[in-house]
Coordinates of C-alpha atoms in Angstrom, one line a residue:
D470 CA 30.9 -2.8 27.1
V471 CA 28.6 0.1 27.2
C472 CA 25.4 -0.2 24.8
M473 CA 23.0 2.7 23.6
W474 CA 19.2 1.4 23.5
E475 CA 16.2 3.1 23.1
L476 CA 12.5 2.1 24.2
V477 CA 9.9 3.4 21.6
T478 CA 6.1 4.1 22.0
P479 CA 5.0 4.1 17.9
G480 CA 1.9 5.7 16.3
E481 CA 0.8 8.7 14.7
N482 CA -1.2 10.9 16.9
I483 CA -0.5 9.0 20.0
K484 CA -0.5 11.9 22.1
K485 CA -3.9 12.4 22.2
Y486 CA -4.4 9.1 23.7
I487 CA -1.5 8.7 26.0
K488 CA -0.8 11.3 28.8
E489 CA 2.5 9.8 30.1
V490 CA 4.8 6.8 29.9
V491 CA 6.7 5.9 32.5
F492 CA 9.9 3.7 32.4
E493 CA 11.4 2.0 35.7
L494 CA 15.1 1.5 35.1
H495 CA 17.5 -0.5 37.0
P496 CA 18.2 1.1 40.5
T497 CA 21.9 1.6 39.3
F498 CA 20.9 4.3 37.0
P499 CA 20.9 7.9 38.3
N500 CA 17.4 8.9 38.4
P501 CA 16.0 5.5 37.4
T502 CA 12.4 6.5 37.1
K503 CA 12.1 8.4 33.6
R504 CA 8.7 10.0 33.0
C505 CA 8.0 10.8 29.1
T506 CA 5.1 13.2 28.7
K507 CA 5.6 14.3 25.0
A508 CA 5.1 12.2 22.0
P509 CA 6.6 10.0 20.7
F510 CA 7.1 9.0 24.3
N511 CA 10.7 7.5 23.7
Q512 CA 13.3 6.6 26.1
T513 CA 17.2 6.3 25.0
C514 CA 19.8 5.5 27.4
Y515 CA 23.4 4.0 27.5
G516 CA 24.5 1.2 29.8
W517 CA 25.3 -2.3 30.3
G518 CA 23.8 -5.8 31.7
T519 CA 20.1 -7.2 31.3
F520 CA 17.4 -6.2 33.4
G521 CA 13.6 -6.1 33.3
I522 CA 12.2 -2.5 32.7
P523 CA 8.8 -2.2 33.9
I524 CA 6.8 0.3 31.9
T525 CA 3.3 2.2 32.8
V526 CA 1.4 3.9 30.1
K527 CA -1.1 6.6 31.5
W528 CA -3.8 7.3 29.2
Q529 CA -5.4 10.6 28.6
P530 CA -8.3 11.3 31.5
E531 CA -11.1 11.6 29.3
L532 CA -10.7 8.3 28.0
E533 CA -11.5 6.9 31.3
M534 CA -9.3 4.0 31.1
G535 CA -7.0 2.7 33.8
D536 CA -3.0 2.6 33.3
S537 CA -1.5 -0.2 31.6
H538 CA 1.6 -2.0 32.8
F539 CA 4.2 -3.8 30.8
E540 CA 7.7 -5.2 31.2
H541 CA 10.4 -5.5 28.8
Y542 CA 13.6 -7.3 29.4
L543 CA 16.5 -5.6 28.1
S544 CA 19.0 -7.8 26.6
F545 CA 22.0 -7.3 24.2
N546 CA 22.8 -10.9 23.3
G547 CA 22.6 -11.5 19.4
N548 CA 20.9 -8.7 17.9
G549 CA 19.2 -7.5 21.2
R550 CA 15.7 -8.1 22.0
S551 CA 12.3 -6.5 20.9
T552 CA 8.9 -6.9 22.6
I553 CA 5.9 -5.7 21.1
H554 CA 2.8 -5.0 23.7
T555 CA -0.7 -4.9 22.0
I556 CA -3.6 -3.1 23.8
K557 CA -7.2 -4.0 22.9
V558 CA -9.2 -0.9 23.6
D559 CA -13.0 -0.7 23.4
K560 CA -13.9 1.8 20.5
S561 CA -16.2 4.0 22.9
C562 CA -13.2 5.0 24.8
F563 CA -11.8 6.9 21.6
E564 CA -15.3 8.4 21.1
K565 CA -14.8 9.9 24.7
G566 CA -11.6 11.2 23.8
K567 CA -13.5 13.1 21.0
K568 CA -15.7 15.2 23.2

């Protein structure tokens, strides 16, 4: 079966903090590297099978933060799979972004 799935980066006004989100899909996908440069940085695809999806969050340069890396394991078993990644950031990074 072919299923529709979506990777979501939630949040209000997230564009002022995130420059780009890169999703590395399975190599059997056409153009497996998906770059999202506009909020809300979501990626919707159709496919089948289960595989790990490396995700890179690139922050706005004025925040002076390195890239954040995650992996979501895509699975359609049962009701599917959801993963929430939390990033702890020093408040001073957000003060830099206001300049």
